[in-house]
CSV table of C-alpha atoms in Angstrom, one decimal:
chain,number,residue,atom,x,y,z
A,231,UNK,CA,230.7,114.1,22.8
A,232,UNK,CA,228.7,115.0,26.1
A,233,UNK,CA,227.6,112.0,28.2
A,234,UNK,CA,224.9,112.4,30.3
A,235,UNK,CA,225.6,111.1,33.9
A,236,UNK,CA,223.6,110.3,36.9
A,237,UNK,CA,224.7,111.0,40.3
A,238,UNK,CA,222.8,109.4,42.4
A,239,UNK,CA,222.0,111.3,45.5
A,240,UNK,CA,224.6,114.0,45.4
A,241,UNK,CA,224.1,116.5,42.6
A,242,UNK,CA,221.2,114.8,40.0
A,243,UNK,CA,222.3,115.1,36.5
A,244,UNK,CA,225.7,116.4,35.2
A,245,UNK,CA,227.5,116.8,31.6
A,246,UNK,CA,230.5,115.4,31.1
A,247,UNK,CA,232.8,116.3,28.2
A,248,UNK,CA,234.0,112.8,27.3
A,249,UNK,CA,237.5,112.0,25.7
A,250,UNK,CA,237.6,108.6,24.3
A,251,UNK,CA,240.2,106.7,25.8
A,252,UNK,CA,243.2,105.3,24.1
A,253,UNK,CA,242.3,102.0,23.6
A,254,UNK,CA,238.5,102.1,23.7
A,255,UNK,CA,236.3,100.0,25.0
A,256,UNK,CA,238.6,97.0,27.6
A,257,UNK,CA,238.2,93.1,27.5
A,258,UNK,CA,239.8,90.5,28.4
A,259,UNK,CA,241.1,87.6,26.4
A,260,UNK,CA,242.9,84.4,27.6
A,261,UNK,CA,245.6,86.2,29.9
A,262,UNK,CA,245.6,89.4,28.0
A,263,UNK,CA,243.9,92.7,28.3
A,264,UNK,CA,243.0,93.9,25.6
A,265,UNK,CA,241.7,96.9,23.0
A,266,UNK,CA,238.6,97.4,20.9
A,267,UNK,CA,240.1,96.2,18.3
A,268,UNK,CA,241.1,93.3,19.7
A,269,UNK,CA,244.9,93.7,20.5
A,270,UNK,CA,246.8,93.3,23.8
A,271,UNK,CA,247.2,96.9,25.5
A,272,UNK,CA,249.1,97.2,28.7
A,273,UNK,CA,247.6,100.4,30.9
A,274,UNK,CA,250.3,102.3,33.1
A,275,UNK,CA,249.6,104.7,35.5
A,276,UNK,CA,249.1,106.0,39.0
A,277,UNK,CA,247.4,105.2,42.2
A,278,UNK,CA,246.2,108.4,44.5
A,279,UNK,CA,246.3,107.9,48.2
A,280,UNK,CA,243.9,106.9,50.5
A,281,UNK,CA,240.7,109.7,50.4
A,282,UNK,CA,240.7,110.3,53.5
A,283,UNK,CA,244.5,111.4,53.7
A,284,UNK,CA,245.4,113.4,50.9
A,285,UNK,CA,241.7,114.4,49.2
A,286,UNK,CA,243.8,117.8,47.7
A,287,UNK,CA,244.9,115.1,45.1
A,288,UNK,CA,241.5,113.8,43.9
A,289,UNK,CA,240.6,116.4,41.4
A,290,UNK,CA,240.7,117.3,37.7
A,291,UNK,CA,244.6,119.1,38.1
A,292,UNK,CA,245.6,115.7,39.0
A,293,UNK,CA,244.8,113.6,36.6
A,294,UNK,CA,245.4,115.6,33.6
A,295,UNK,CA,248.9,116.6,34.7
A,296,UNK,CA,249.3,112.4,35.1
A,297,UNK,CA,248.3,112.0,32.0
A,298,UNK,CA,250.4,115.2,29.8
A,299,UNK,CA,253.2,115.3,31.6
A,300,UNK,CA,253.5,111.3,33.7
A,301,UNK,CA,252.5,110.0,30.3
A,302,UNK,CA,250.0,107.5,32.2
A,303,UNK,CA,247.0,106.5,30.6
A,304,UNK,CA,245.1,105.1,33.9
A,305,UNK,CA,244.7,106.6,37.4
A,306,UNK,CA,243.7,104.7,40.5
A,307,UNK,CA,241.3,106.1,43.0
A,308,UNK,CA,241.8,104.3,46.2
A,309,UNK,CA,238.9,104.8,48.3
A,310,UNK,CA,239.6,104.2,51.8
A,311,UNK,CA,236.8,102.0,53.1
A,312,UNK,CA,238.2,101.7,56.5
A,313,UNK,CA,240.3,104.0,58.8
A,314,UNK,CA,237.6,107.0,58.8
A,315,UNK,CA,236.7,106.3,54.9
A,316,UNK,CA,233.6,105.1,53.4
A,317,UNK,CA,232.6,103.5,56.7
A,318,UNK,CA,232.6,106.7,58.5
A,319,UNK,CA,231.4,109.1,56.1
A,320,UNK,CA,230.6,107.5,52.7
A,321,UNK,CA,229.2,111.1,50.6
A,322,UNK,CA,232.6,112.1,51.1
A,323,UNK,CA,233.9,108.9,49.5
A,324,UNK,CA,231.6,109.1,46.8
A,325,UNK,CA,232.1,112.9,45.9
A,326,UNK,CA,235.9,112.6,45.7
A,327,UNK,CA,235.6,109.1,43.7
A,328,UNK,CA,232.8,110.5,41.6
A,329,UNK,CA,235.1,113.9,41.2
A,330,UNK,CA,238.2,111.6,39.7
A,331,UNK,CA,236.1,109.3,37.5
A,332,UNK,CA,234.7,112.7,35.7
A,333,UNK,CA,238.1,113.9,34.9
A,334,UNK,CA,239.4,111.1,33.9
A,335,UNK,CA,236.8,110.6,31.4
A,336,UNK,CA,237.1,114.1,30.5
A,337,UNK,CA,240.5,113.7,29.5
A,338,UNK,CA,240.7,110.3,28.0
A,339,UNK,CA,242.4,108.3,30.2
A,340,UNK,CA,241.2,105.0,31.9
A,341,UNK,CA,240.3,105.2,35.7
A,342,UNK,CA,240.3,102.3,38.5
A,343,UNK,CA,237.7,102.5,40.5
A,344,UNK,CA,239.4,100.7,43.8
A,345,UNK,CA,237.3,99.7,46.6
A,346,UNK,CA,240.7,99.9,48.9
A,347,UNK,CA,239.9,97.8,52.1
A,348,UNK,CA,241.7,94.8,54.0
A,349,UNK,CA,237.9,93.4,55.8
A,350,UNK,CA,235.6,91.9,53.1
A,351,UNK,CA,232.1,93.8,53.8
A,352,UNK,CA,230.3,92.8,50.9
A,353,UNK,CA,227.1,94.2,51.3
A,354,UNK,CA,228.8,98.2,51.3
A,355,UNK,CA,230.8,97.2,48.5
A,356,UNK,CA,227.8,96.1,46.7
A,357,UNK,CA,225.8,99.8,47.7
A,358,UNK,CA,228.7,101.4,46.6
A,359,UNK,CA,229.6,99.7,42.8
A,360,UNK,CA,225.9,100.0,42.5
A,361,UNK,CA,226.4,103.9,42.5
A,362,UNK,CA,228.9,103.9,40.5
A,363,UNK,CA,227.6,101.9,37.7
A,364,UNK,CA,224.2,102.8,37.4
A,365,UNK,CA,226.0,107.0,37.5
A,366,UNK,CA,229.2,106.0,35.2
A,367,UNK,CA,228.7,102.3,33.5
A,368,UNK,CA,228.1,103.2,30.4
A,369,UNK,CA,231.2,104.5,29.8
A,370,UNK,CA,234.4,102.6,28.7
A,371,UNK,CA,236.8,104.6,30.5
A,372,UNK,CA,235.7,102.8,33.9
A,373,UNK,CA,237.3,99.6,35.8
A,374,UNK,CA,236.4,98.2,39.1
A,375,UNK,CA,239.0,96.9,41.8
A,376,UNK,CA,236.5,95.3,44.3
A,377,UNK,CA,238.5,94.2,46.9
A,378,UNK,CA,242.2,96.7,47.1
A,379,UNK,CA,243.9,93.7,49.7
A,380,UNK,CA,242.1,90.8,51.7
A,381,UNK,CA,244.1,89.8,54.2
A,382,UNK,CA,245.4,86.2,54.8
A,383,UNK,CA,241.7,84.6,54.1
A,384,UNK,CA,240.5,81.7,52.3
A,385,UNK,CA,240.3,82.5,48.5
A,386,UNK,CA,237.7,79.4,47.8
A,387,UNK,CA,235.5,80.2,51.3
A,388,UNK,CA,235.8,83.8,51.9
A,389,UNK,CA,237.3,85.2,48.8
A,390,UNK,CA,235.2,83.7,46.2
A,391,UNK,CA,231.7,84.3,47.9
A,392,UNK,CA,232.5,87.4,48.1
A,393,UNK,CA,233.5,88.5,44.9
A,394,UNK,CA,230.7,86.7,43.6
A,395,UNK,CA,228.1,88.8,45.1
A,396,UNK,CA,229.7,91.9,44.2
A,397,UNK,CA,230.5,91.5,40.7
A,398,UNK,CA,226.7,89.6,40.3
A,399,UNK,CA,225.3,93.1,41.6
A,400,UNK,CA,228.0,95.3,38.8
A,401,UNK,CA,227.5,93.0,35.9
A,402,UNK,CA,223.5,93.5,36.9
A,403,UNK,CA,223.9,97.0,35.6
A,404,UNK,CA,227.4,97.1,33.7
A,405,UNK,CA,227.9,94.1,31.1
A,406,UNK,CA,231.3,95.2,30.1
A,407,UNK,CA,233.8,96.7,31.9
A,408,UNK,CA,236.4,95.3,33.2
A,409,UNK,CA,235.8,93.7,36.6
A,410,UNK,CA,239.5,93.4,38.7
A,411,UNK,CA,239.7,90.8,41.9
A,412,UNK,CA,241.8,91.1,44.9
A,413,UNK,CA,244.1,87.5,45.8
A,414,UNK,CA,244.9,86.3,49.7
A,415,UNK,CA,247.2,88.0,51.7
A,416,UNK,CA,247.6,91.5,50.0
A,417,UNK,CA,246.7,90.4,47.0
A,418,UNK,CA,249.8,88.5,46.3
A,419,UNK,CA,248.7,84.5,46.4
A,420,UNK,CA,247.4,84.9,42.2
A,421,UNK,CA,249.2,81.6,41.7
A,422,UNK,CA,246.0,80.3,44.3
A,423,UNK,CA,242.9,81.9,42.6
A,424,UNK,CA,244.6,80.3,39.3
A,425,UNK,CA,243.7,77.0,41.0
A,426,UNK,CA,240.2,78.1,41.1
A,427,UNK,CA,239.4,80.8,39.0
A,428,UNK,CA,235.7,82.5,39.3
A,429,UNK,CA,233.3,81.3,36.0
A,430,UNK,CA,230.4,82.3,34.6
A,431,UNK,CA,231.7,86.2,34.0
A,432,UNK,CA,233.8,87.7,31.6
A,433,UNK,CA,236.3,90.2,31.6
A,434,UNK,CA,237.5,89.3,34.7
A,435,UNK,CA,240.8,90.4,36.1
A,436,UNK,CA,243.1,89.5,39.4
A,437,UNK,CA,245.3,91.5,41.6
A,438,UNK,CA,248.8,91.3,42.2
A,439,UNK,CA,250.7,93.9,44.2
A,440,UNK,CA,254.5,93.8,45.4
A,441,UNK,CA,256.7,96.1,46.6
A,442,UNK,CA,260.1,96.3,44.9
A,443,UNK,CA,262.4,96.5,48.3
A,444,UNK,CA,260.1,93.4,49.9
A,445,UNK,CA,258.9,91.3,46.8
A,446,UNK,CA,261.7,90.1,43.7
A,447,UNK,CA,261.0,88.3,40.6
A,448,UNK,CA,262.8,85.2,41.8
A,449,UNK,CA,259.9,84.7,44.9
A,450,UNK,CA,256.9,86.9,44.3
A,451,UNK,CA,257.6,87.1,40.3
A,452,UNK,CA,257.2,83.5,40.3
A,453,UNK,CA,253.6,83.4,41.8
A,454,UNK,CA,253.5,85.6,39.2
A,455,UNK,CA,254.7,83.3,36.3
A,456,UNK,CA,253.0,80.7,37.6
A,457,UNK,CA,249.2,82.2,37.2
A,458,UNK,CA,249.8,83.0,33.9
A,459,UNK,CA,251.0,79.8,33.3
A,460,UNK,CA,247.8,78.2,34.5
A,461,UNK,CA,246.0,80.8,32.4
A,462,UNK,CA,244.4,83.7,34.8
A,463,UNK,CA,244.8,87.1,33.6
A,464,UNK,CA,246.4,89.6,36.1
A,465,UNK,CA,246.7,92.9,36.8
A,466,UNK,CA,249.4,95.0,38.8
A,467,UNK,CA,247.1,97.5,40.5
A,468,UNK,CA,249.5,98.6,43.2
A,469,UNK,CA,252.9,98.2,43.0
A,470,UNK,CA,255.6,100.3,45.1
A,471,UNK,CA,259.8,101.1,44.8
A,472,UNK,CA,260.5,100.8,48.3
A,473,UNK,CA,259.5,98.4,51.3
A,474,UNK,CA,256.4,97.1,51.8
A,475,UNK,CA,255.9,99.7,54.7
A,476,UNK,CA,255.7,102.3,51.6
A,477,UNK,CA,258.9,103.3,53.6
A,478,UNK,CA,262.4,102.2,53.6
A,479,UNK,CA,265.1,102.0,51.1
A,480,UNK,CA,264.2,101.8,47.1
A,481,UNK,CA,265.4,99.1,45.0
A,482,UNK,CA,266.0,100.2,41.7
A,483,UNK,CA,267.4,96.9,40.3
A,484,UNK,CA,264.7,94.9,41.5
A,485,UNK,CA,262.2,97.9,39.9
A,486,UNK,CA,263.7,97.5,36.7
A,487,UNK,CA,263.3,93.5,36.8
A,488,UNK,CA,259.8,94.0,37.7
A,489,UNK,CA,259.2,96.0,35.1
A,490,UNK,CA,260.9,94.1,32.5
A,491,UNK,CA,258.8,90.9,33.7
A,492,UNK,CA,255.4,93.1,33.4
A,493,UNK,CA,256.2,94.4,29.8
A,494,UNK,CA,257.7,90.8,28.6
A,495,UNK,CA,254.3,89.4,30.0
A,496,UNK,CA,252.3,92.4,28.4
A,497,UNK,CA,250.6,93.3,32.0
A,498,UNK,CA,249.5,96.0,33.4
A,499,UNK,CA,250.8,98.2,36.5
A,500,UNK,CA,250.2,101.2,38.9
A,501,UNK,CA,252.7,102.7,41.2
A,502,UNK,CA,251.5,103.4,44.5
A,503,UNK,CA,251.2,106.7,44.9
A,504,UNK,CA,250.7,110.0,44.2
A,505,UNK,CA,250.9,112.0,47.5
A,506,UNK,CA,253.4,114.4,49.7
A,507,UNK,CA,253.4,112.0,52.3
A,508,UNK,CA,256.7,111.7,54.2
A,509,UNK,CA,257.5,107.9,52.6
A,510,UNK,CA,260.1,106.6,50.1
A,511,UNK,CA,256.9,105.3,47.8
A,512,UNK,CA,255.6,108.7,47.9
A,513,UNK,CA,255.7,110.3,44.4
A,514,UNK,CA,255.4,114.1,45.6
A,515,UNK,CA,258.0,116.1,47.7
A,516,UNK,CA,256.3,117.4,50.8
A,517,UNK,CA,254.1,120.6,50.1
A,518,UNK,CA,253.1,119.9,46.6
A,519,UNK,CA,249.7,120.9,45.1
A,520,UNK,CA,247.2,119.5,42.8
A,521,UNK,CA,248.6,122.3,40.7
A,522,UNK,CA,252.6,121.3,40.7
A,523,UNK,CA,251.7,117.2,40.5
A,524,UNK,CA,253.0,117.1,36.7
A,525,UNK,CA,256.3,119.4,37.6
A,526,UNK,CA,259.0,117.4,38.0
A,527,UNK,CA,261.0,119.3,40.5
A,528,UNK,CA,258.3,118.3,42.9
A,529,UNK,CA,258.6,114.6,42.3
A,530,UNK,CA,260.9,112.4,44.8
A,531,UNK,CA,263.2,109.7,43.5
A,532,UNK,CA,260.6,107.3,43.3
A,533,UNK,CA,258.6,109.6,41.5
A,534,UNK,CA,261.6,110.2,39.1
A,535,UNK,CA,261.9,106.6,38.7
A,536,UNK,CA,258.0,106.1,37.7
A,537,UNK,CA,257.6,109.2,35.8
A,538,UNK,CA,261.1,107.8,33.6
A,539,UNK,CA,259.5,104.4,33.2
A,540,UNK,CA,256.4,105.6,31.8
A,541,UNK,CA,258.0,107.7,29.6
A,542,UNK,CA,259.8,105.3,27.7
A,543,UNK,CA,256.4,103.2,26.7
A,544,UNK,CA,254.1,104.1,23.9
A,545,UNK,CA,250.5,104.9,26.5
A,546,UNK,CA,248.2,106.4,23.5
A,547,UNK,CA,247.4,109.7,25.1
A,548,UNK,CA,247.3,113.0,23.6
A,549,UNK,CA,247.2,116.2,25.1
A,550,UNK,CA,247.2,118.3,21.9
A,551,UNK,CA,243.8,118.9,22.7
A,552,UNK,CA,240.6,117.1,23.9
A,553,UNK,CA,239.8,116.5,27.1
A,554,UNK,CA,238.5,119.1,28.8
A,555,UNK,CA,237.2,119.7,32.1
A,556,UNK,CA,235.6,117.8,33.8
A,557,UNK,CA,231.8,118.0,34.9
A,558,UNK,CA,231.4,120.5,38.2
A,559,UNK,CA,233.0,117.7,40.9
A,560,UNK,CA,230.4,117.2,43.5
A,561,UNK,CA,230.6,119.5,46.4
A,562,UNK,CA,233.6,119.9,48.4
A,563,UNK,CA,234.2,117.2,51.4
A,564,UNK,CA,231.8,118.7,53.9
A,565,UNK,CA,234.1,117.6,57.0
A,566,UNK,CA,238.0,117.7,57.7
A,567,UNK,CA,239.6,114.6,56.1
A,568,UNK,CA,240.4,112.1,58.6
A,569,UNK,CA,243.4,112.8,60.6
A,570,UNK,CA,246.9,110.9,58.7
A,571,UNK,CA,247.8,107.9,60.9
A,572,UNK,CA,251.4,108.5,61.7
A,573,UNK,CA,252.3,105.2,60.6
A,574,UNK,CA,251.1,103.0,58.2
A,575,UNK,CA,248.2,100.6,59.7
A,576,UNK,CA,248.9,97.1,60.2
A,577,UNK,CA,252.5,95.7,58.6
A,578,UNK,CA,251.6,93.7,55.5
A,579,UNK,CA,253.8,90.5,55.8
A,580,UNK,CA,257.4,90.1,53.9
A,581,UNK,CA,256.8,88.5,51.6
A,582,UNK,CA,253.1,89.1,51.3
A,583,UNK,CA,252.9,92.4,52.8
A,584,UNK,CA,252.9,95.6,51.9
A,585,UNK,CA,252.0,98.1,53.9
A,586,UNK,CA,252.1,102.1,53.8
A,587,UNK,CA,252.7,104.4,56.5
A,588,UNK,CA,248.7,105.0,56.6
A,589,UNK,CA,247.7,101.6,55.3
A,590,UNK,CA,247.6,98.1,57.6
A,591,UNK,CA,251.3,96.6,56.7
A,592,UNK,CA,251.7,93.4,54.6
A,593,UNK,CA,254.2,90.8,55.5
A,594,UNK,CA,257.1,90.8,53.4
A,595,UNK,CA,254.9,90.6,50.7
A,596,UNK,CA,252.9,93.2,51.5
A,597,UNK,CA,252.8,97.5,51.0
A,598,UNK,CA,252.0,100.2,52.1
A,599,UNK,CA,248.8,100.3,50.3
C-alpha cells in the first residue's frame, strides 16, 4: 500500500511503501498496551543515539537489520533537542527523524518518535510534533515520547502543564496514536504521576527508564510496581545493562530480573542504544556501519545480551518479504554532526540517574540517555 506523506518544508510530497505493523493500529487499555484486536502486545526494541552524535545510524540499513536479525519490532529515534540538536539546527533533526520514521514504516515495525531533552521547552516541542503529525499521523506505525527525561521538576506544576500543551497540539491533528510521557527525575518517579495522572486524553502512556548496574527491582522495580498498582500504564523507553553513566560494569542478574518483571507485567522496553560509542550500554563495537548493525560479530556484550533477549520473545515481524525501502530520506545533514562530548553531560542521580557518556547523567537512578 503506498501512503502519501507530507513533509513539510523539506522535500514536499513523498511515497512511502508501507508495511503494516505487527500489531496494527496501538491503544491503550487500563495498564496495558494493546493491539487492534484488542489484546495486550508488549513492543521490544532499540533506541538510536543522540542525532547529533552518531546520525550514520539513522537510516533505512538500520532499522531493517533491527528488525530481521535483532528480532525488534520498535526503534527509538532519540532526537537530541539540546547539546547542538534541534535547538541549534532543527532541519537537520527533522531530516534524520523524518529519514527513520520512513523506514520504519516501510518495513513494518513500530517507531518512537522521542523528543530527547532534560529542559521542558514546550513551545519547540509543540512546532516539532506538529511536523510530524500533520507529515506522518495518519499512520499507525507512529508513537510520540514528548518529553525523553525532565529533570528533578514538579510533575503537578511543571510536568503536567507541559505535557498538556503538547499532547493538546498532537491530538489537534493525530486522534490515535499513542501519546508516551516523561516522569520527574529521569523519568523514574512513575509511582508520582500515578498520584495524578493527566485526563481528558486517551492512549496515554508514562516513562520509566533504569539502568540495570544503578536501578534493581527491589528500589526502582518498586516505583514500578507501585504505578501499576495505582493503575497508570507505563512504558520502558530507555533502559540500559550497565551504570547509569551508560558506562561502568554490566549487571546481568539484575538485567534478567528486569526483564522478567517487564514480561510478568506485560510492558514494554527499549535498550539504550545502538551506537559504536566507547560505553558498556553501547550495542556496537567501535567502527561499525549502518551496513554491519544486524551482524553479530559487531555487537558488544551488551549488545549480545539484548540481541539474546529479544530473541527469545515472540515480536510479530516478518522479513520473508514486505517492507521495502523506504521513501528517498530527506537530504543528507547539510553540516558536520555536532562534535561527541567526551563524556556524558550532566550525571543523572543513583538512583534516579542515568546518564550516558554524551547525555546529562542521572543520579543513581539515572542513564546515560
Amino acid at each position: 500500500m503506498l501512503v502519501q506523506l507530507v513533509l513539510l518544508g523539506i522535500v514536499g510530497i513523498a511515497f512511502v511503501n508501507a508495511a503494516a505493523p505487527p500489531y496494527g493500529q496501538l491503544s491503550v487499555s487500563g495498564t496495558k498496551l494493546v493491539g487492534s484486536n484488542g489484546k495486550t502486545v508488549q513492543l521490544i526494541g532499540n533506541s538510536l543515539f543522540w542525532h547529533q552524535w552518531y546520525p550514520q545510524f539513522w537510516n533505512t540499513q538500520t532499522v531493517k537489520a533491527l528488525k530481521c536479525n535483532w528480532n525488534s519490532n520498535v526503534v527509538r529515534t532519540a532526537m537530541g533537542v539540546e547539546q547542538g540538536g534541534y535547538l541549534s539546527d532543527a532541519n537537520t533533526a527533522y531530516r534524520l527523524t523524518a529519514a527513520v520514521i520512513e523506514a520504519a514504516i516501510a518495513q513494518g515495525i513500530y517507531v518512537i518518535v522521542d523528543w530527547h531533552a532534560h529542559e521542558p521547552n514546550a513551545d519547540k516541542a509543540i512546532e516539532f510534533f506538529t511536523k510530524i503529525a500533520k507529515a506522518y499521523g495518519s499512520n499507525p506505525h507512529l508513537l510520540y515520547e514528548t518529553f525523553n527525561e525532565p529533570l528533578d521538576v514538579s510533575w503537578n506544576n511543571v510536568l503536567v502543564p507541559y505535557h498538556k500543551k503538547v499532547i493538546s497540539a498532537i491530538r489537534a491533528i493525530d486522534k490515535k496514536n499513542v501519546i508516551i510521557l516523561g516522569t520527574p527525575k529521569w523519568s523514574q518517579d512513575v509511582d508520582v504521576a500515578a498520584q495524578n495522572p493527566i485526563k481528558g486524553f486517551s492512549n496515554l502512556m508514562y516513562t520509566l527508564h533504569f539502568y540495570a548496574s544503578s536501578h534493581f527491582v527491589d528500589g526502582l522495580g518498586n516505583k514500578l510496581k507501585t504505578a501499576v498498582n495505582m493503575g497508570l500504564p507505563v512504558f520502558v523507553t530507555e533502559y540500559g545493562t550497565c551504570e547509569a553513566s551508560g558506562n561502568g560494569n554490566l549487571n546481568s542478574g539484575s538485567m534478567s530480573s528486569w526483564w522478567s518483571l517487564l514480561d510478568q507485567l506485560q510492558i514494554s522496553y527499549v535498550n539504550w542504544a545502538i551506537a559504536d560509542k566507547s560505553e558498556a550500554c553501547a550495542a556496537l563495537t567501535g567502527g561499525t556501519s549502518a551496513a554491519n548493525v544486524g551482524t553479530s560479530s559487531r555487537w558488544t556484550q551488551s549488545g549480545n545480551m539484548v540481541a539474546s533477549q529479544h530473541k527469545k520473545k515472540s515480536t510479530g515481524v516478518n522479513c520473508n518479504g514486505g517492507g521495502g525501502a523506504a521513501a528517498k530520506p530527506a537530504a543528507k545533514p547539510a553540516a558536520k554532526p555536532a562534535a561527541k562530548p567526551a563524556a556524558k553531560p550532566a550525571a543523572k542521580p543513583a538512583a534516579k540517574s542515568k546518564g550516558k557518556s554524551s547525555k546529562a547523567k542521572k543520579p543513581n537512578a539515572k542513564k546515560s540517555g
